[in-house]
CSV table of C-alpha atoms in Angstrom, one decimal:
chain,number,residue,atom,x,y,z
A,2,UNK,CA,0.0,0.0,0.0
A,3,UNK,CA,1.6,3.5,-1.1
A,4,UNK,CA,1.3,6.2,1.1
A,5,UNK,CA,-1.5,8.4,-0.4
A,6,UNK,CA,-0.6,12.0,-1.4
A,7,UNK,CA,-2.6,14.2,-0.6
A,8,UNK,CA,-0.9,17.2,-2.1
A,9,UNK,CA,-1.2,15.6,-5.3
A,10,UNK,CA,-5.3,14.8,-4.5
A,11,UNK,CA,-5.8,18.4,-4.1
A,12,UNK,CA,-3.8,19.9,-7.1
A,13,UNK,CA,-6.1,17.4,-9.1
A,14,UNK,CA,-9.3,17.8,-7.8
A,15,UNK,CA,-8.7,21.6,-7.8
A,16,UNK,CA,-7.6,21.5,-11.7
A,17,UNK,CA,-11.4,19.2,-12.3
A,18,UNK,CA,-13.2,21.6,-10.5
A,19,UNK,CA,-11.6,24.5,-12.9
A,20,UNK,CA,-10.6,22.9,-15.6
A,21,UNK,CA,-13.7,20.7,-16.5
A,22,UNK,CA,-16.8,23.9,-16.4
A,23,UNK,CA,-14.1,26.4,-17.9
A,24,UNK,CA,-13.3,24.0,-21.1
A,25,UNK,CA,-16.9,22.5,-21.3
A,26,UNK,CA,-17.9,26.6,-21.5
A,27,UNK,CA,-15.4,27.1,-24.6
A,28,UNK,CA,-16.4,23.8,-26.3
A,29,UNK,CA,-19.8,25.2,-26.6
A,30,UNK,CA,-19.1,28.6,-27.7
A,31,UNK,CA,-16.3,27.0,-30.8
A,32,UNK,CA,-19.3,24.5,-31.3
A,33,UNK,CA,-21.7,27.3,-32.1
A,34,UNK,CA,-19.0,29.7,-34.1
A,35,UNK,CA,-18.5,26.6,-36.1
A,36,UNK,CA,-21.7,26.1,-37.0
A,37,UNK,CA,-22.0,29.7,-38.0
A,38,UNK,CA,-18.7,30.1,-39.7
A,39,UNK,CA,-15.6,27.6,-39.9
A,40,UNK,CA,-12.4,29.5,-39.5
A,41,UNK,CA,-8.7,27.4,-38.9
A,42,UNK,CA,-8.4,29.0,-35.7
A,43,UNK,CA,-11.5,28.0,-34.9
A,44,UNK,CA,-11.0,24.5,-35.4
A,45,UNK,CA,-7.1,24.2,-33.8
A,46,UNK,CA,-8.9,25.7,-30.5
A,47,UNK,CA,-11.8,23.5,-30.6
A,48,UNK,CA,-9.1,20.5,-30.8
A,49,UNK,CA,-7.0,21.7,-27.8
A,50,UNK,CA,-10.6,21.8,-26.3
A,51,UNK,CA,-10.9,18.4,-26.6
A,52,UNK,CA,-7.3,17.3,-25.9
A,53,UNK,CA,-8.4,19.1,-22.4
A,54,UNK,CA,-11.1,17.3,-22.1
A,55,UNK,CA,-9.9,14.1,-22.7
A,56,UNK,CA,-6.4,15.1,-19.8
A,57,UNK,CA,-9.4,15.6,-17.4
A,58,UNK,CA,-11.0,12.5,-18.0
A,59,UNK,CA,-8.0,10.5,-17.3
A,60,UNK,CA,-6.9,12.7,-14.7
A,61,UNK,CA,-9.8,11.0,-12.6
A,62,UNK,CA,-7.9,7.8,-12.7
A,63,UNK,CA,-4.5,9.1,-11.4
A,64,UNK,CA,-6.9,11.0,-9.0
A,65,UNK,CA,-8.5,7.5,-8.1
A,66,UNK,CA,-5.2,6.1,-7.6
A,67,UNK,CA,-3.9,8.7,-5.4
A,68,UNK,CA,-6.8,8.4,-3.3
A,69,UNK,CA,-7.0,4.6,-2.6
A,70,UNK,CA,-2.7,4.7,-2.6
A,71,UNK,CA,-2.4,2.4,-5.0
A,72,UNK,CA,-3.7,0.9,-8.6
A,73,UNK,CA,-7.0,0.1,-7.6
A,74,UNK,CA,-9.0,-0.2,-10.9
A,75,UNK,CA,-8.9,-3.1,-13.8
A,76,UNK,CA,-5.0,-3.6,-14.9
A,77,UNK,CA,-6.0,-2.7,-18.8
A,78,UNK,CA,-7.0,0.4,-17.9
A,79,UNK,CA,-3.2,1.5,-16.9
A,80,UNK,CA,-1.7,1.1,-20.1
A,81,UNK,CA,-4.3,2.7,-21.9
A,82,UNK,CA,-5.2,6.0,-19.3
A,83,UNK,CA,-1.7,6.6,-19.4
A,84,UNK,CA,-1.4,6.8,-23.0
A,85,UNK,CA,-4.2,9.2,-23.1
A,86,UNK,CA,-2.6,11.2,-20.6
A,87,UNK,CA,1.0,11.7,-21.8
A,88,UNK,CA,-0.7,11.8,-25.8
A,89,UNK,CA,-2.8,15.3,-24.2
A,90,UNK,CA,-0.1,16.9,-22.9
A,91,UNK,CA,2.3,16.6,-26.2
A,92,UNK,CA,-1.3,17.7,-28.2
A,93,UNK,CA,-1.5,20.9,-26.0
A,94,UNK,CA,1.8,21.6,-26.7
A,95,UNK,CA,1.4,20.9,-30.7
A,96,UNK,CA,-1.7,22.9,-31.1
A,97,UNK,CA,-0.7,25.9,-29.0
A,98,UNK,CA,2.0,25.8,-31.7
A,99,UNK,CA,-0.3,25.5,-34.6
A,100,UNK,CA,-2.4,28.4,-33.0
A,101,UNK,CA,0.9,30.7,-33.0
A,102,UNK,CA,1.8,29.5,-36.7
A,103,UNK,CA,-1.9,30.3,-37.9
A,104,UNK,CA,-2.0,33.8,-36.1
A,105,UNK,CA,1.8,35.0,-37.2
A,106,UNK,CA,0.9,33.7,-40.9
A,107,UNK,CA,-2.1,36.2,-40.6
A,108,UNK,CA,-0.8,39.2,-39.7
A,109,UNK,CA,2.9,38.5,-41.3
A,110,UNK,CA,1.1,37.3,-44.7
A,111,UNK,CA,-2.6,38.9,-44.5
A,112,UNK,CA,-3.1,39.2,-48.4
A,113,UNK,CA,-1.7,35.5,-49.7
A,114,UNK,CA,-3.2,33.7,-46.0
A,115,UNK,CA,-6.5,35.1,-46.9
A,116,UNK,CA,-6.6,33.7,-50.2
A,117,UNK,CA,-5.4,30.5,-49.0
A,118,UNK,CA,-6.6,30.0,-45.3
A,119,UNK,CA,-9.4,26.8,-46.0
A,120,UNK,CA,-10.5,25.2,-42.6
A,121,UNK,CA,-9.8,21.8,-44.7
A,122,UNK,CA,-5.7,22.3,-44.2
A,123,UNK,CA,-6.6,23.4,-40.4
A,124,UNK,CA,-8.3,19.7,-40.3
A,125,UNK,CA,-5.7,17.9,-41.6
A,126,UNK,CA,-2.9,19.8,-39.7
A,127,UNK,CA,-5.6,18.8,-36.2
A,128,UNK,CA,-5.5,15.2,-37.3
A,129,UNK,CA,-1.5,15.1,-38.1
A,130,UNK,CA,-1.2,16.4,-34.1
A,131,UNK,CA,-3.1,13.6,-32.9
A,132,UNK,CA,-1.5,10.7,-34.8
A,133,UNK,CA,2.1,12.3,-34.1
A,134,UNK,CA,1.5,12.3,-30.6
A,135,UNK,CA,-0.3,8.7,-29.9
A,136,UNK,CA,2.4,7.8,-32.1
A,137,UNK,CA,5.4,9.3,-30.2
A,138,UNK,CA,3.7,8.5,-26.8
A,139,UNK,CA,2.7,4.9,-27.2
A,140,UNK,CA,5.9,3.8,-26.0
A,141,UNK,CA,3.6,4.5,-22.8
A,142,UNK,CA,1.2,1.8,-23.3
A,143,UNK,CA,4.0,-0.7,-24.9
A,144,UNK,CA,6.2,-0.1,-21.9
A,145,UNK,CA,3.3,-0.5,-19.2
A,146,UNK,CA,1.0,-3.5,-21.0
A,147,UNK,CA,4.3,-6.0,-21.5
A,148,UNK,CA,5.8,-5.1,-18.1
A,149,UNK,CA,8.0,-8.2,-17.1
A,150,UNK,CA,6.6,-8.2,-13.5
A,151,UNK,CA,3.1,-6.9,-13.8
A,152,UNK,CA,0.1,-8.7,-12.6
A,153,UNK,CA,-3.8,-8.1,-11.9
A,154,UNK,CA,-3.0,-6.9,-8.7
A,155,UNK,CA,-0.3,-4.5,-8.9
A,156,UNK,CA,0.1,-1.7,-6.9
A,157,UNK,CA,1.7,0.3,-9.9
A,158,UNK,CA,1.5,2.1,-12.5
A,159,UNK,CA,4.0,2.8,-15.4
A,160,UNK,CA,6.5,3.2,-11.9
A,161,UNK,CA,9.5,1.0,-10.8
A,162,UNK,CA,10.5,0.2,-14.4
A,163,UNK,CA,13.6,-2.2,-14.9
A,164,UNK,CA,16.9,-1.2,-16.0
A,165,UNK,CA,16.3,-3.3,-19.4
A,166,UNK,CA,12.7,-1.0,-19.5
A,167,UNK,CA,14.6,1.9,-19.0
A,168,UNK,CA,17.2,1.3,-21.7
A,169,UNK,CA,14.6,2.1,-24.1
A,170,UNK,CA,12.4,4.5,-22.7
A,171,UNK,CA,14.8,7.0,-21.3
A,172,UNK,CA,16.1,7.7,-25.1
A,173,UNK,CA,12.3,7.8,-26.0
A,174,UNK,CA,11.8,10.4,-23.7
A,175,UNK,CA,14.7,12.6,-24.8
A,176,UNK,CA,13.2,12.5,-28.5
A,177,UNK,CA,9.9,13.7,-27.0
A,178,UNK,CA,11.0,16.3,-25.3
A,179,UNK,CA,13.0,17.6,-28.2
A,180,UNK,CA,10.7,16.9,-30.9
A,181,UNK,CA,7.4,17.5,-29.1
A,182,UNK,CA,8.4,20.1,-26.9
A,183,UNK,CA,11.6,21.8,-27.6
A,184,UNK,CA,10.8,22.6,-31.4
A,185,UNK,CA,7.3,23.4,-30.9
A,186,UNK,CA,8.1,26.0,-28.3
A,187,UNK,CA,10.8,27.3,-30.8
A,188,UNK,CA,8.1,27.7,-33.3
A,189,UNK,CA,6.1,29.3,-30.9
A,190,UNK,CA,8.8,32.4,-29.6
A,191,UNK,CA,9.3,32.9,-33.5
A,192,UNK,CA,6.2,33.1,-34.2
A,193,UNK,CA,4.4,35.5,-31.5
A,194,UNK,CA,7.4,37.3,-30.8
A,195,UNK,CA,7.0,38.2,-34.4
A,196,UNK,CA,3.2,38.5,-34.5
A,197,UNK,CA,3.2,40.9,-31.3
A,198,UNK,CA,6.1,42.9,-32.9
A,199,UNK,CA,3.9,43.7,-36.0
A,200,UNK,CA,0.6,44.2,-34.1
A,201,UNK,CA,1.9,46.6,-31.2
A,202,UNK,CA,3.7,48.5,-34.3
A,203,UNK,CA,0.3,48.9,-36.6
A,204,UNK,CA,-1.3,52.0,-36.0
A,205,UNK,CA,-4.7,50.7,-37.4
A,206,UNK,CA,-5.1,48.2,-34.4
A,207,UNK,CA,-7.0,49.7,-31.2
A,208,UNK,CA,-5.4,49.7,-28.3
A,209,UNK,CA,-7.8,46.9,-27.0
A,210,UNK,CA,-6.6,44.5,-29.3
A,211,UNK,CA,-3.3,45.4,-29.0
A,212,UNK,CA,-3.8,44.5,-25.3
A,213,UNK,CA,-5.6,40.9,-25.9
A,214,UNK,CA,-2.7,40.2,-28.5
A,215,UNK,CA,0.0,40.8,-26.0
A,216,UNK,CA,-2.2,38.7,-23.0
A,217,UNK,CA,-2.5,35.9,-25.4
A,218,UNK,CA,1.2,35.2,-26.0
A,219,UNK,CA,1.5,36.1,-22.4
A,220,UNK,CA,-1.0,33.2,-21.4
A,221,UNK,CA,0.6,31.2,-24.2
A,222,UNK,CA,4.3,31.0,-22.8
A,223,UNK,CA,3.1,30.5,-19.0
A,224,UNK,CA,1.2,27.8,-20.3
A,225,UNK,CA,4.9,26.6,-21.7
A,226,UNK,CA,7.1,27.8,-19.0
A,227,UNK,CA,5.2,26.8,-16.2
A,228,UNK,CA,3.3,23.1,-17.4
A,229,UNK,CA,5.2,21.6,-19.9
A,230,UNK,CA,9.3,23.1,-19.5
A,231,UNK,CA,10.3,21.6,-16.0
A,232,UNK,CA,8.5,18.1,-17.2
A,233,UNK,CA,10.5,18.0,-20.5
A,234,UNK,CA,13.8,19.1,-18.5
A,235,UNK,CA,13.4,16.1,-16.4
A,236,UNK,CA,13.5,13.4,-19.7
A,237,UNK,CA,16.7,15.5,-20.1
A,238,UNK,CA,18.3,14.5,-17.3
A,239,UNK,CA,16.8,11.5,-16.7
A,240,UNK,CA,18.7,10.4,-19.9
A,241,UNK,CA,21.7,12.1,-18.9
A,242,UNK,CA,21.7,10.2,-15.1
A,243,UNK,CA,20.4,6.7,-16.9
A,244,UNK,CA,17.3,6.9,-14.5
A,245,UNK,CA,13.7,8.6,-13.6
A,246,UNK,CA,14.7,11.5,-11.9
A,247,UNK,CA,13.0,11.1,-8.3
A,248,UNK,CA,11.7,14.8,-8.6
A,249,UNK,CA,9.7,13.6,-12.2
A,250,UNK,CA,6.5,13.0,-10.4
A,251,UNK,CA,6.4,16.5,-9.3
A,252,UNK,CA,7.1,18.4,-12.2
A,253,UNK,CA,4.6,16.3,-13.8
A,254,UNK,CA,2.0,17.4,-11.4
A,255,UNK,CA,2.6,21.2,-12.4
A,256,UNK,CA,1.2,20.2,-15.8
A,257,UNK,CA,-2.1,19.4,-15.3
A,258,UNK,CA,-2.4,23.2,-14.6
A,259,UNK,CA,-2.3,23.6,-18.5
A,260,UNK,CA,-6.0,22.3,-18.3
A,261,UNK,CA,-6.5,25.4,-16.3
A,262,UNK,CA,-4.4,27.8,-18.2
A,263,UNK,CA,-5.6,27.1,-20.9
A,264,UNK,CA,-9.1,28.8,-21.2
A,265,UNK,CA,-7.7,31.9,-20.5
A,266,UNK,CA,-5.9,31.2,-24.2
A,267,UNK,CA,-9.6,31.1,-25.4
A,268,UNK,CA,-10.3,33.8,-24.1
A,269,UNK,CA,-8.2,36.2,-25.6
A,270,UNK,CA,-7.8,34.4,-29.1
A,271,UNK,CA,-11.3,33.8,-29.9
A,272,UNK,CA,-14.2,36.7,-29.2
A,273,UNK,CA,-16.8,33.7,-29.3
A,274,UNK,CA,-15.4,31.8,-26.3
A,275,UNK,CA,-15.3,35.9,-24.8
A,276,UNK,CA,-19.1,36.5,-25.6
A,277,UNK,CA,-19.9,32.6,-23.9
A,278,UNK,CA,-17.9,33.7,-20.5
A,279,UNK,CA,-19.5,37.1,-20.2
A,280,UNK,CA,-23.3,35.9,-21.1
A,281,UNK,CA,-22.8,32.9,-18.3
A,282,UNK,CA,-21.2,35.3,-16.2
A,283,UNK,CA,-24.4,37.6,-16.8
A,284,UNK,CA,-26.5,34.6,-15.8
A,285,UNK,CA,-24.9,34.0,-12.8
A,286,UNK,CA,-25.2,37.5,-11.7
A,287,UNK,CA,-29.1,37.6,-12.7
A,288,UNK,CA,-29.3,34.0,-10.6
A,289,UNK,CA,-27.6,35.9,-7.4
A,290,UNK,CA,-29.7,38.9,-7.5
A,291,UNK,CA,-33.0,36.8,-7.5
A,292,UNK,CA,-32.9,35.9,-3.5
A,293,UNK,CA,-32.9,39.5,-2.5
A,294,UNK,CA,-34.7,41.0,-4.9
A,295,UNK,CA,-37.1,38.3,-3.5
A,296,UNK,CA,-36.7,39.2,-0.3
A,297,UNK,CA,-37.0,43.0,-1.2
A,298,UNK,CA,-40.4,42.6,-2.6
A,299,UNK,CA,-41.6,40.4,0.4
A,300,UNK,CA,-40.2,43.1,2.9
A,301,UNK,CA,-42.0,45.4,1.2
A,302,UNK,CA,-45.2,44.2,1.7
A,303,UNK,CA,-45.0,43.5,5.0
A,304,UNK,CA,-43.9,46.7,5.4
A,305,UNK,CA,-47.4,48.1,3.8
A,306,UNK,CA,-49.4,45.6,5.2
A,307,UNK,CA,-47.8,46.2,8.5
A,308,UNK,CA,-49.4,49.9,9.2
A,309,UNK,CA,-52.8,49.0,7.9
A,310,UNK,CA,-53.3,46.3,9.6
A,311,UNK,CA,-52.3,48.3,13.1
A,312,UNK,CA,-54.8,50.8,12.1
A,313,UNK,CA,-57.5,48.3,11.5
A,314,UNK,CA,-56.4,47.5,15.1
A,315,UNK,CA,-56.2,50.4,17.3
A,316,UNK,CA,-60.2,51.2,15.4
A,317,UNK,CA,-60.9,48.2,16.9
């Protein structure tokens, strides 16, 4: 029995809790803008929607495990939850990329990207993210489902590997953090580094958008400097020592905060996912001013009753 962590149980449930209304919220409003007009943009967001969605979902079972201390659920759901989970975090990574490319392209190039931005090459680039990553990442599920001593009732999972394991899956790692991460974050500084530098210099953008531009890329690079960077440094020296770094599992834990980070990227890119957060938040309001508006009215009629009926009184 492992020690439960409860640390870990509350940076999870907290990232559900946040994660899991915020991203629903955004897949509704990309739904809707889709079905009114289909834009590249539109679609790369409304993948990394769903690449959240899906890291929540299996967040559950690390959750699950962290609370009972141990692998508690059926052993062929290791292997495959944790090749869901590492595939989502490399996805985030690829579409924040292809989110950067599409927005640098359309200020850089606006004339030649009009006349050739199709939401077709936006589908095909979405679907090219997805079989790169469950490509590159299903080391994970080789690696866990043939484990030389794993059973129906181990108390691990993908944990304690064997040096012959680790032999190949350390070199695996470095390759994903080079060609998953490292290049896709280069892409990204070129990229908005460039697109902020044009839109900050146009004199025909507002001020406003000038401001969302530079809290997007803002948003953008926590979301890379604080999730995915101290994760990706550790396959680093994990193949430099020839072992898991003992520090891995927390470093890992700071990305599931990209589930959270990431709506604020919706946002600021996309005015639909903007008009969807301040009509719920105008809901809410109107639900919270209900009760005393309730309780106004009801006061208030006491408070006209009250006097009449102590003058029907004192005539009496």
């Amino acid at each position: 029995m492992v020690k439960v962590q409860y640390p870990y149980v509350t940076v999870y449930t907290l990232t559900v809790l946040i994660g899991f209304p915020t991203n629903l919220l955004a897949l509704y409003a990309f739904i809707q803008k889709i079905r009114v007009k289909t834009t590249p943009n539109c679609i790369l967001l409304l993948n990394l929607t769903i690449s959240d969605l899906c890291f929540l979902i299996f967040l559950l079972f690390k959750m699950a495990e962290q609370i009972a201390g141990r692998w508690a659920l059926p052993f062929y759901l290791c292997p495959f939850s944790g090749l869901v989970y590492y595939s989502t975090i490399y996805t985030s990574t690829l579409f924040l990329t292809a989110v950067s490319v599409e927005r640098y392209l359309a200020v850089a190039y606006p004339i030649h990207y009009k006349l050739k931005r199709h939401a077709v090459y936006a589908l095909i680039a979405s679907l090219s993210i997805w079989i790169c990553s469950f490509g590159h990442c299903s080391i994970v599920y080789i690696t866990e489902y043939n484990r030389d001593n794993y059973s129906h009732d181990s108390n691990v999972c993908y944990d304690n590997f064997t040096e012959k394991q680790l032999q190949v899956l350390l070199p695996v790692r470095l390759e994903l953090s080079i060609a998953l991460f490292l290049v896709p974050f280069l892409i990204t500084c070129f990229c908005y580094f460039g697109f902020i530098r044009i839109v900050v210099s146009s004199p025909h953008i507002c001020r406003s958008k000038k401001q969302r531009a530079v809290a997007l890329v803002a948003a953008t690079f926590a979301v890379f400097i604080i999730c995915f960077t101290p994760y990706n440094i550790s396959h680093v020296v994990g193949f430099i020592q020839g072992k898991s770094p003992e520090w891995r599992i927390e470093v890992l834990l700071l990305s599931t905060f990209n589930a959270c980070l990431d709506p604020i990227i919706f946002y600021f890119s996309s005015s639909a996912v903007k008009r969807s957060c301040c009509s719920f938040w105008t809901r809410i309001k109107h639900i919270c001013i209900w009760p005393p508006l309730l309780h106004k009215l009801f006061n208030r009629g006491t408070e006209i009753v009250g006097p009449q009926d102590q003058m029907s009184s004192t005539r009496l």
